[in-house]
Short mmCIF file of C-alpha atoms and ligand atoms in Angstrom, two decimals:
data_model
loop_
_atom_site.label_atom_id
_atom_site.label_comp_id
_atom_site.label_asym_id
_atom_site.label_seq_id
_atom_site.Cartn_x
_atom_site.Cartn_y
_atom_site.Cartn_z
CA MET Z 174 122.80 -4.23 -3.80
CA ARG Z 175 122.54 -7.04 -6.33
CA HIS Z 176 124.93 -9.95 -6.93
CA ILE Z 177 125.12 -11.33 -10.44
CA ILE Z 178 127.05 -14.26 -11.89
CA HIS Z 179 127.81 -14.69 -15.57
CA ALA Z 180 128.87 -18.24 -16.39
CA ASP Z 181 130.21 -19.40 -19.77
CA LEU Z 182 131.49 -22.90 -20.55
CA ASP Z 183 135.00 -23.24 -21.93
CA ALA Z 184 135.33 -24.34 -25.58
CA PHE Z 185 131.86 -25.82 -25.20
CA TYR Z 186 131.37 -28.07 -28.27
CA ALA Z 187 135.03 -29.16 -28.22
CA ALA Z 188 134.89 -29.86 -24.48
CA VAL Z 189 131.86 -32.14 -24.98
CA GLU Z 190 133.72 -34.00 -27.74
CA GLN Z 191 136.74 -34.45 -25.45
CA LEU Z 192 134.47 -35.62 -22.65
CA ASP Z 193 132.84 -38.27 -24.85
CA ASN Z 194 136.05 -39.40 -26.52
CA PRO Z 195 139.06 -39.60 -24.16
CA ASP Z 196 141.40 -39.93 -27.19
CA LEU Z 197 140.72 -36.25 -27.87
CA VAL Z 198 141.73 -35.04 -24.40
CA GLY Z 199 144.71 -32.67 -24.52
CA LYS Z 200 144.57 -32.54 -28.33
CA PRO Z 201 143.73 -29.71 -30.74
CA VAL Z 202 140.09 -30.38 -31.63
CA LEU Z 203 138.33 -28.45 -34.41
CA VAL Z 204 134.55 -28.83 -34.28
CA GLY Z 205 132.91 -27.94 -37.57
CA GLY Z 206 132.42 -28.79 -41.24
CA ARG Z 207 135.04 -30.44 -43.47
CA PRO Z 208 137.39 -28.05 -45.30
CA GLU Z 209 136.58 -29.65 -48.68
CA ASN Z 210 132.92 -28.70 -48.11
CA ARG Z 211 133.83 -25.10 -47.31
CA GLY Z 212 133.20 -25.90 -43.64
CA VAL Z 213 133.58 -23.37 -40.83
CA VAL Z 214 135.00 -23.80 -37.32
CA ALA Z 215 132.17 -23.76 -34.73
CA THR Z 216 134.74 -23.86 -31.96
CA ALA Z 217 138.25 -25.11 -31.24
CA SER Z 218 139.72 -26.63 -28.09
CA TYR Z 219 142.20 -24.41 -26.24
CA GLU Z 220 144.99 -26.73 -27.50
CA ALA Z 221 144.08 -25.59 -31.04
CA ARG Z 222 143.59 -21.92 -30.16
CA VAL Z 223 147.31 -21.43 -29.48
CA PHE Z 224 147.76 -21.88 -33.26
CA GLY Z 225 145.45 -18.94 -33.89
CA VAL Z 226 142.33 -20.97 -34.66
CA HIS Z 227 138.99 -19.48 -33.59
CA SER Z 228 135.22 -19.78 -34.08
CA ALA Z 229 133.76 -18.75 -37.46
CA MET Z 230 137.12 -19.24 -39.26
CA PRO Z 231 137.00 -21.26 -42.49
CA MET Z 232 138.07 -24.83 -41.67
CA ARG Z 233 140.60 -24.65 -44.50
CA THR Z 234 142.39 -21.77 -42.76
CA ALA Z 235 142.20 -23.60 -39.44
CA VAL Z 236 143.82 -26.70 -40.93
CA ASN Z 237 146.59 -24.58 -42.47
CA ARG Z 238 147.33 -23.01 -39.10
CA CYS Z 239 146.98 -26.23 -37.15
CA PRO Z 240 147.64 -29.22 -39.45
CA GLN Z 241 147.58 -31.67 -36.52
CA GLY Z 242 144.04 -30.47 -35.59
CA ILE Z 243 141.44 -33.23 -35.35
CA ILE Z 244 138.24 -32.27 -37.18
CA VAL Z 245 135.06 -33.45 -35.48
CA PRO Z 246 131.58 -32.90 -36.96
CA PRO Z 247 129.18 -31.16 -34.55
CA ARG Z 248 126.54 -33.18 -32.64
CA PHE Z 249 123.97 -30.56 -31.65
CA SER Z 250 121.59 -32.87 -29.80
CA ARG Z 251 124.42 -33.97 -27.52
CA TYR Z 252 125.40 -30.34 -26.84
CA LYS Z 253 121.78 -29.55 -26.09
CA GLU Z 254 121.69 -32.41 -23.60
CA LYS Z 255 124.84 -31.21 -21.79
CA SER Z 256 123.53 -27.64 -21.86
CA GLY Z 257 120.37 -28.85 -20.13
CA GLU Z 258 122.44 -30.50 -17.39
CA VAL Z 259 124.42 -27.31 -16.80
CA MET Z 260 121.33 -25.06 -16.82
CA SER Z 261 119.59 -27.27 -14.28
CA ILE Z 262 122.56 -26.92 -11.91
CA PHE Z 263 122.25 -23.14 -12.34
CA ARG Z 264 118.52 -23.37 -11.56
CA GLU Z 265 119.24 -25.31 -8.38
CA ILE Z 266 121.38 -22.39 -7.24
CA THR Z 267 118.74 -19.73 -8.05
CA ASP Z 268 115.38 -19.42 -9.84
CA LEU Z 269 116.65 -16.31 -11.58
CA VAL Z 270 118.57 -17.73 -14.52
CA GLU Z 271 118.77 -16.06 -17.93
CA PRO Z 272 120.32 -18.32 -20.56
CA LEU Z 273 121.98 -16.32 -23.34
CA SER Z 274 122.90 -19.31 -25.44
CA MET Z 275 123.46 -23.04 -24.95
CA ASP Z 276 126.64 -22.45 -22.97
CA GLU Z 277 126.17 -19.21 -21.07
CA ALA Z 278 123.78 -17.65 -18.59
CA TYR Z 279 123.33 -14.90 -16.07
CA LEU Z 280 122.32 -15.88 -12.54
CA ASP Z 281 120.95 -13.39 -10.03
CA ILE Z 282 122.30 -14.75 -6.73
CA THR Z 283 121.27 -11.79 -4.56
CA ALA Z 284 118.89 -13.91 -2.48
CA VAL Z 285 121.58 -16.55 -1.89
CA VAL Z 286 124.01 -13.87 -0.72
CA VAL Z 287 121.38 -12.28 1.52
CA GLY Z 288 120.86 -15.79 2.90
CA GLY Z 289 124.41 -15.73 4.20
CA GLN Z 290 126.70 -17.12 1.47
CA LYS Z 291 129.56 -15.06 0.10
CA PRO Z 292 129.43 -14.44 -3.69
CA LEU Z 293 132.85 -16.10 -4.05
CA ALA Z 294 131.60 -19.22 -2.25
CA VAL Z 295 128.54 -19.42 -4.54
CA ALA Z 296 130.78 -19.11 -7.61
CA LEU Z 297 133.23 -21.76 -6.39
CA ASP Z 298 130.35 -24.10 -5.57
CA LEU Z 299 128.88 -23.54 -9.06
CA LYS Z 300 132.20 -24.30 -10.75
CA ARG Z 301 132.75 -27.41 -8.65
CA ARG Z 302 129.26 -28.74 -9.27
CA VAL Z 303 129.45 -28.20 -13.03
CA ALA Z 304 132.83 -29.97 -13.12
CA GLU Z 305 131.76 -32.89 -10.93
CA GLU Z 306 128.27 -33.42 -12.32
CA THR Z 307 128.80 -32.69 -16.02
CA GLY Z 308 132.56 -33.04 -16.60
CA LEU Z 309 132.69 -29.56 -18.17
CA VAL Z 310 134.67 -26.50 -17.15
CA VAL Z 311 132.91 -23.17 -16.72
CA SER Z 312 134.40 -19.69 -16.42
CA VAL Z 313 132.63 -17.34 -14.06
CA GLY Z 314 132.44 -13.61 -13.45
CA VAL Z 315 130.82 -12.23 -10.28
CA GLY Z 316 129.77 -8.66 -9.64
CA THR Z 317 126.99 -6.23 -8.78
CA CYS Z 318 125.68 -5.87 -12.36
CA LYS Z 319 125.50 -7.81 -15.61
CA THR Z 320 128.17 -5.69 -17.31
CA VAL Z 321 131.02 -6.48 -14.93
CA ALA Z 322 129.94 -10.12 -14.44
CA LYS Z 323 129.96 -10.78 -18.20
CA ILE Z 324 133.28 -9.09 -18.80
CA GLY Z 325 134.71 -10.84 -15.76
CA SER Z 326 133.80 -14.32 -16.98
CA ASP Z 327 135.75 -13.78 -20.20
CA LEU Z 328 138.86 -12.28 -18.63
CA ASP Z 329 140.48 -15.32 -17.11
CA LYS Z 330 139.41 -18.12 -19.49
CA PRO Z 331 139.77 -21.09 -19.40
CA ASP Z 332 138.68 -22.18 -15.91
CA GLY Z 333 138.34 -18.53 -14.98
CA LEU Z 334 136.98 -16.99 -11.81
CA VAL Z 335 136.91 -13.21 -11.51
CA VAL Z 336 135.14 -11.48 -8.63
CA ILE Z 337 134.62 -7.74 -8.92
CA GLN Z 338 134.13 -6.41 -5.40
CA PRO Z 339 131.30 -3.92 -4.81
CA GLY Z 340 132.72 -0.44 -5.28
CA ASP Z 341 135.52 -1.62 -7.60
CA GLU Z 342 133.40 -1.77 -10.78
CA ALA Z 343 134.57 1.44 -12.49
CA GLU Z 344 138.19 0.79 -11.62
CA PHE Z 345 137.92 -2.78 -12.92
CA LEU Z 346 136.48 -1.64 -16.25
CA ALA Z 347 138.66 1.46 -16.74
CA PRO Z 348 141.72 -0.10 -18.46
CA LEU Z 349 139.67 -2.40 -20.76
CA ALA Z 350 138.99 -1.70 -24.44
CA VAL Z 351 135.64 -0.01 -25.18
CA ASN Z 352 134.51 -2.84 -27.47
CA LYS Z 353 134.30 -5.14 -24.44
CA LEU Z 354 131.15 -3.29 -23.38
CA TRP Z 355 127.86 -4.95 -24.30
CA GLY Z 356 126.27 -2.87 -27.07
CA ILE Z 357 129.51 -1.33 -28.39
CA GLY Z 358 129.98 -3.05 -31.74
CA PRO Z 359 132.84 -2.53 -34.19
CA LYS Z 360 131.19 0.54 -35.81
CA THR Z 361 130.57 2.34 -32.51
CA ALA Z 362 134.07 1.44 -31.32
CA GLU Z 363 135.43 2.99 -34.53
CA ARG Z 364 133.45 6.16 -33.86
CA LEU Z 365 134.77 6.30 -30.29
CA HIS Z 366 138.35 5.81 -31.49
CA GLY Z 367 137.74 8.82 -33.75
CA GLU Z 368 137.00 10.80 -30.58
CA GLY Z 369 140.26 9.57 -29.03
CA ILE Z 370 138.52 7.08 -26.75
CA GLU Z 371 140.12 3.65 -26.48
CA THR Z 372 139.29 2.45 -22.98
CA ILE Z 373 136.11 2.13 -20.94
CA GLY Z 374 137.67 4.49 -18.38
CA GLN Z 375 138.10 7.23 -21.01
CA LEU Z 376 134.49 6.68 -22.05
CA ALA Z 377 133.18 6.86 -18.47
CA GLU Z 378 134.78 10.25 -17.81
CA GLN Z 379 133.03 12.02 -20.72
CA PRO Z 380 130.46 14.69 -19.76
CA LEU Z 381 126.74 13.92 -19.91
CA ASP Z 382 126.02 16.13 -22.94
CA TRP Z 383 128.75 14.31 -24.87
CA PHE Z 384 127.00 10.97 -24.16
CA ALA Z 385 123.71 12.47 -25.31
CA ARG Z 386 125.32 13.61 -28.55
CA MET Z 387 127.07 10.30 -29.21
CA PHE Z 388 124.39 7.85 -28.13
CA GLY Z 389 121.03 9.68 -28.18
CA LYS Z 390 118.43 7.60 -26.38
CA ARG Z 391 121.02 5.06 -25.28
CA ALA Z 392 123.18 7.70 -23.56
CA MET Z 393 122.32 6.94 -19.94
CA SER Z 394 122.43 3.22 -20.42
CA VAL Z 395 125.86 3.29 -22.10
CA ARG Z 396 127.18 5.65 -19.42
CA ASP Z 397 125.91 3.40 -16.61
CA LYS Z 398 127.54 0.37 -18.25
CA ALA Z 399 130.85 2.23 -18.66
CA MET Z 400 130.75 3.03 -14.95
CA GLY Z 401 129.87 -0.58 -14.11
CA ARG Z 402 126.55 0.25 -12.53
CA ASP Z 403 123.88 -0.85 -15.02
CA ASP Z 404 120.59 -1.98 -13.51
CA GLU Z 405 119.60 -4.49 -16.25
CA ALA Z 406 117.60 -7.25 -14.59
CA VAL Z 407 118.32 -10.95 -15.07
CA HIS Z 408 115.39 -11.98 -17.25
CA THR Z 409 114.19 -15.50 -16.66
CA GLU Z 410 113.17 -17.57 -19.67
CA SER Z 411 109.48 -16.88 -19.39
CA ALA Z 412 110.19 -13.16 -19.54
CA SER Z 413 111.96 -13.41 -22.91
CA LYS Z 414 109.73 -12.19 -25.70
CA SER Z 415 109.90 -14.06 -28.94
CA ILE Z 416 112.10 -15.66 -31.56
CA SER Z 417 111.16 -15.31 -35.19
CA SER Z 418 112.35 -15.48 -38.74
CA GLU Z 419 110.74 -13.74 -41.70
CA THR Z 420 111.40 -13.17 -45.38
CA THR Z 421 110.16 -10.67 -47.94
CA PHE Z 422 110.02 -12.38 -51.31
CA ALA Z 423 111.55 -10.94 -54.47
CA ASN Z 424 108.26 -11.83 -56.21
CA ASP Z 425 104.94 -12.42 -54.46
CA ILE Z 426 104.12 -16.10 -53.99
CA GLY Z 427 100.73 -17.79 -54.27
CA ASP Z 428 101.76 -21.34 -55.07
CA GLU Z 429 100.86 -23.74 -52.27
CA THR Z 430 103.88 -26.04 -52.64
CA GLU Z 431 106.28 -23.13 -52.70
CA LEU Z 432 104.63 -21.52 -49.67
CA ARG Z 433 104.71 -24.75 -47.75
CA ASP Z 434 108.40 -25.10 -48.47
CA VAL Z 435 109.10 -21.56 -47.20
CA VAL Z 436 106.98 -21.86 -44.07
CA GLU Z 437 108.64 -25.15 -43.15
CA ARG Z 438 112.12 -23.73 -43.66
CA LYS Z 439 111.25 -20.74 -41.46
CA ALA Z 440 109.86 -23.10 -38.81
CA VAL Z 441 113.07 -25.15 -38.80
CA GLY Z 442 115.07 -21.93 -38.46
CA VAL Z 443 112.98 -20.93 -35.46
CA ALA Z 444 113.39 -24.39 -33.89
CA HIS Z 445 117.18 -24.16 -34.23
CA SER Z 446 117.23 -20.66 -32.85
CA LEU Z 447 115.16 -21.71 -29.84
CA GLU Z 448 117.55 -24.57 -29.27
CA ARG Z 449 120.57 -22.28 -29.45
CA HIS Z 450 118.99 -20.01 -26.84
CA GLY Z 451 118.00 -22.94 -24.64
CA LEU Z 452 114.32 -21.99 -24.98
CA LYS Z 453 111.05 -23.83 -25.57
CA GLY Z 454 107.85 -22.07 -26.59
CA ARG Z 455 104.15 -22.89 -26.78
CA THR Z 456 102.73 -20.29 -29.14
CA VAL Z 457 103.58 -20.45 -32.84
CA LYS Z 458 102.97 -17.22 -34.73
CA LEU Z 459 102.59 -16.76 -38.43
CA LYS Z 460 103.04 -13.32 -39.96
CA LEU Z 461 101.77 -12.64 -43.47
CA ARG Z 462 101.86 -9.65 -45.77
CA LEU Z 463 99.64 -9.65 -48.83
CA ALA Z 464 100.38 -8.14 -52.23
CA ASP Z 465 98.52 -4.96 -51.14
CA PHE Z 466 100.74 -4.69 -48.00
CA THR Z 467 97.99 -5.74 -45.61
CA THR Z 468 99.89 -7.40 -42.77
CA PHE Z 469 98.43 -9.72 -40.17
CA THR Z 470 99.39 -12.47 -37.76
CA ARG Z 471 97.79 -15.74 -36.80
CA GLN Z 472 98.80 -17.85 -33.86
CA TYR Z 473 98.34 -21.26 -32.36
CA THR Z 474 99.09 -22.26 -28.79
CA MET Z 475 100.25 -25.83 -28.37
CA ALA Z 476 99.58 -28.13 -25.47
CA TYR Z 477 103.22 -28.15 -24.42
CA HIS Z 478 106.45 -26.19 -24.69
CA THR Z 479 108.72 -27.35 -27.46
CA ASN Z 480 111.64 -26.48 -29.69
CA ASP Z 481 111.24 -29.52 -31.91
CA GLU Z 482 111.03 -28.89 -35.64
CA GLU Z 483 108.04 -31.11 -36.39
CA PRO Z 484 105.30 -29.60 -34.22
CA ILE Z 485 106.44 -26.07 -35.09
CA LYS Z 486 106.41 -26.92 -38.81
CA GLU Z 487 103.02 -28.53 -38.49
CA ALA Z 488 101.45 -25.62 -36.60
CA ALA Z 489 102.93 -22.99 -38.93
CA TRP Z 490 101.72 -24.85 -41.99
CA ALA Z 491 98.24 -25.36 -40.53
CA LEU Z 492 97.99 -21.62 -39.84
CA LEU Z 493 99.12 -20.79 -43.37
CA ALA Z 494 96.90 -23.38 -45.05
CA ALA Z 495 93.87 -21.67 -43.50
CA GLU Z 496 94.83 -18.42 -45.23
CA LEU Z 497 95.29 -19.77 -48.75
CA GLU Z 498 92.74 -18.65 -51.30
CA PRO Z 499 92.79 -18.87 -55.07
CA GLY Z 500 94.48 -15.76 -56.44
CA ARG Z 501 95.78 -14.60 -53.03
CA THR Z 502 99.53 -13.94 -53.08
CA PHE Z 503 101.96 -13.14 -50.30
CA ARG Z 504 104.91 -10.77 -50.23
CA LEU Z 505 106.17 -11.59 -46.75
CA LEU Z 506 106.04 -14.65 -44.56
CA GLY Z 507 107.36 -15.02 -41.04
CA VAL Z 508 107.26 -17.71 -38.38
CA GLY Z 509 107.83 -16.99 -34.71
CA MET Z 510 107.57 -18.57 -31.30
CA THR Z 511 106.50 -16.93 -28.04
CA ASN Z 512 105.16 -17.96 -24.65
CA PHE Z 513 108.41 -19.45 -23.37
CA GLY Z 514 108.87 -21.63 -20.37
CA GLU Z 515 109.80 -25.02 -19.12
CA GLU Z 516 108.20 -28.09 -20.63
CA ALA Z 517 105.16 -28.92 -18.50
CA GLU Z 518 105.11 -32.28 -16.78
CA ALA Z 519 102.50 -34.70 -18.08
CA GLY Z 520 99.30 -34.40 -16.08
CA GLU Z 521 99.66 -30.74 -15.23
CA PRO Z 522 96.60 -28.64 -16.00
CA GLU Z 523 98.62 -26.78 -18.62
CA THR Z 524 98.78 -29.85 -20.85
CA GLN Z 525 95.12 -29.77 -21.85
CA GLN Z 526 94.71 -29.72 -25.61
CA LEU Z 527 93.50 -26.52 -27.19
CA PRO Z 528 91.59 -26.52 -30.45
CA LEU Z 529 93.76 -25.76 -33.44
CA PHE Z 530 91.55 -23.11 -34.96
CA GLY Z 531 88.89 -20.74 -33.77
CA ASP Z 532 89.16 -17.90 -31.33
CA ASP Z 533 90.16 -20.09 -28.41
CA ASN Z 534 93.79 -20.09 -29.36
CA SER Z 535 94.12 -16.36 -29.93
CA LEU Z 536 95.28 -14.00 -27.24
CA PRO Z 537 93.52 -10.65 -26.95
CA GLY Z 538 94.88 -8.22 -29.48
CA ASP Z 539 96.26 -10.86 -31.74
CA ALA Z 540 95.13 -12.13 -35.13
CA VAL Z 541 94.27 -8.57 -36.00
CA GLU Z 542 94.90 -6.71 -39.20
CA ASP Z 543 97.71 -4.20 -38.77
CA PRO Z 544 98.63 -2.90 -42.19
CA LEU Z 545 101.33 -0.51 -41.02
CA GLN Z 546 103.13 -2.30 -38.26
CA ASP Z 547 105.20 -5.45 -38.02
P1 LIG M 613 131.35 -19.47 -27.09
O1 LIG M 613 131.02 -19.48 -25.63
O2 LIG M 613 131.52 -18.17 -27.77
O3 LIG M 613 132.72 -20.26 -27.33
P2 LIG M 613 133.29 -21.54 -26.62
O4 LIG M 613 132.43 -21.99 -25.50
O5 LIG M 613 133.58 -22.58 -27.66
O6 LIG M 613 134.68 -21.05 -26.08
P3 LIG M 613 134.98 -20.03 -24.87
O7 LIG M 613 133.67 -19.65 -24.27
O8 LIG M 613 135.84 -20.82 -23.93
O9 LIG M 613 135.70 -18.89 -25.50
O10 LIG M 613 130.28 -20.29 -27.89
C1 LIG M 613 129.67 -21.47 -27.38
C2 LIG M 613 129.48 -22.49 -28.49
O11 LIG M 613 128.71 -21.93 -29.54
C3 LIG M 613 130.76 -22.95 -29.11
O12 LIG M 613 131.35 -24.03 -28.41
C4 LIG M 613 130.34 -23.32 -30.50
C5 LIG M 613 129.17 -22.42 -30.79
N1 LIG M 613 129.59 -21.32 -31.68
C6 LIG M 613 129.43 -21.46 -33.07
O13 LIG M 613 128.92 -22.48 -33.52
N2 LIG M 613 129.87 -20.45 -33.89
C7 LIG M 613 130.45 -19.30 -33.41
O14 LIG M 613 130.84 -18.42 -34.20
C8 LIG M 613 130.61 -19.16 -32.00
C9 LIG M 613 131.25 -17.91 -31.41
C10 LIG M 613 130.17 -20.19 -31.17
MG1 LIG M 614 131.78 -20.64 -24.06
#
């Protein structure tokens, strides 16, 4: 049997602002852009949420609902720093940590439990350490699979702790709304409502052939989740695949300045996305599609793991510059990052510099022409 924790910080950005500025403690804090600039709420402190303010709401609406709300502009580098502190506490508890974003992660604590600690004790210790060492509050769900752990962490926020005992998974999930299940978005939920299914319990009791009809290839996986017995592994960072951003142009582009502008914007997007996921990568990939639909990728492996804009921009541009030819135009351009992991310490063998171009930086099977596939 496995033991999984899902941990998610409470009102993360707002909590960091309250931590750094004691004047904000106990007050309704709205982190986000100014209403006069059509700003949006990134998050609100729980003091503001009682007025009906939530993430992704226009700041103008938030201010109408909560006029006493204090608007604070976001400081991403500070959030990234606090996220790093929290993730390293998680990694001291277990090697098997899967960050989902800056403020949440799955931890596989099976080995710790086998070593003699009760899951509840591990969860309490995690909450205490995060509070004492970072000043932040984390809500935690504990169970035998990702599904129940994730739903559990959200159920008792803020400062939540929900333990789903082995054997109680299906019963725990049964009364909850179907849209709480990972993978059931608004459209699927709508479809299920059409079939008279509102709760996870009603979903779980459907016959197998019904699942096959409703979900096709996903049938078994959805059914397992509804019964609270999914066997999704906790994927550590290095097991994550890639993060990328690509665009198909309305008109093919051949102009160097224009291409450079696009590739740099894509690179910045990738850097931000890596940051949001708490990831650093070493291999920058460039995907290109020519006017005749020939599609190919080029890649460059850096000496270190990074999610900084500059080196990613530089590598992506260098890869593109090597492909520019007079008269050659592009219909699609994408930038991606793979080869995730922790930043290597200086002096480790991994930090040796690889040449920028040439075959040395290509993995087998890469930098090939694949006209039909992405
Ligand atoms: P969440 O964990 O969804 O929200 P939260 O931590 O603010 O509040 P809680 O978990 O207690 O419900 O997201 C983490 C951070 O991500 C959040 O503090 C701000 C950012 N974020 C956005 O910028 N936009 C969004 O739409 C959402 C949902 C989050
Ligand atoms: Mg959160």
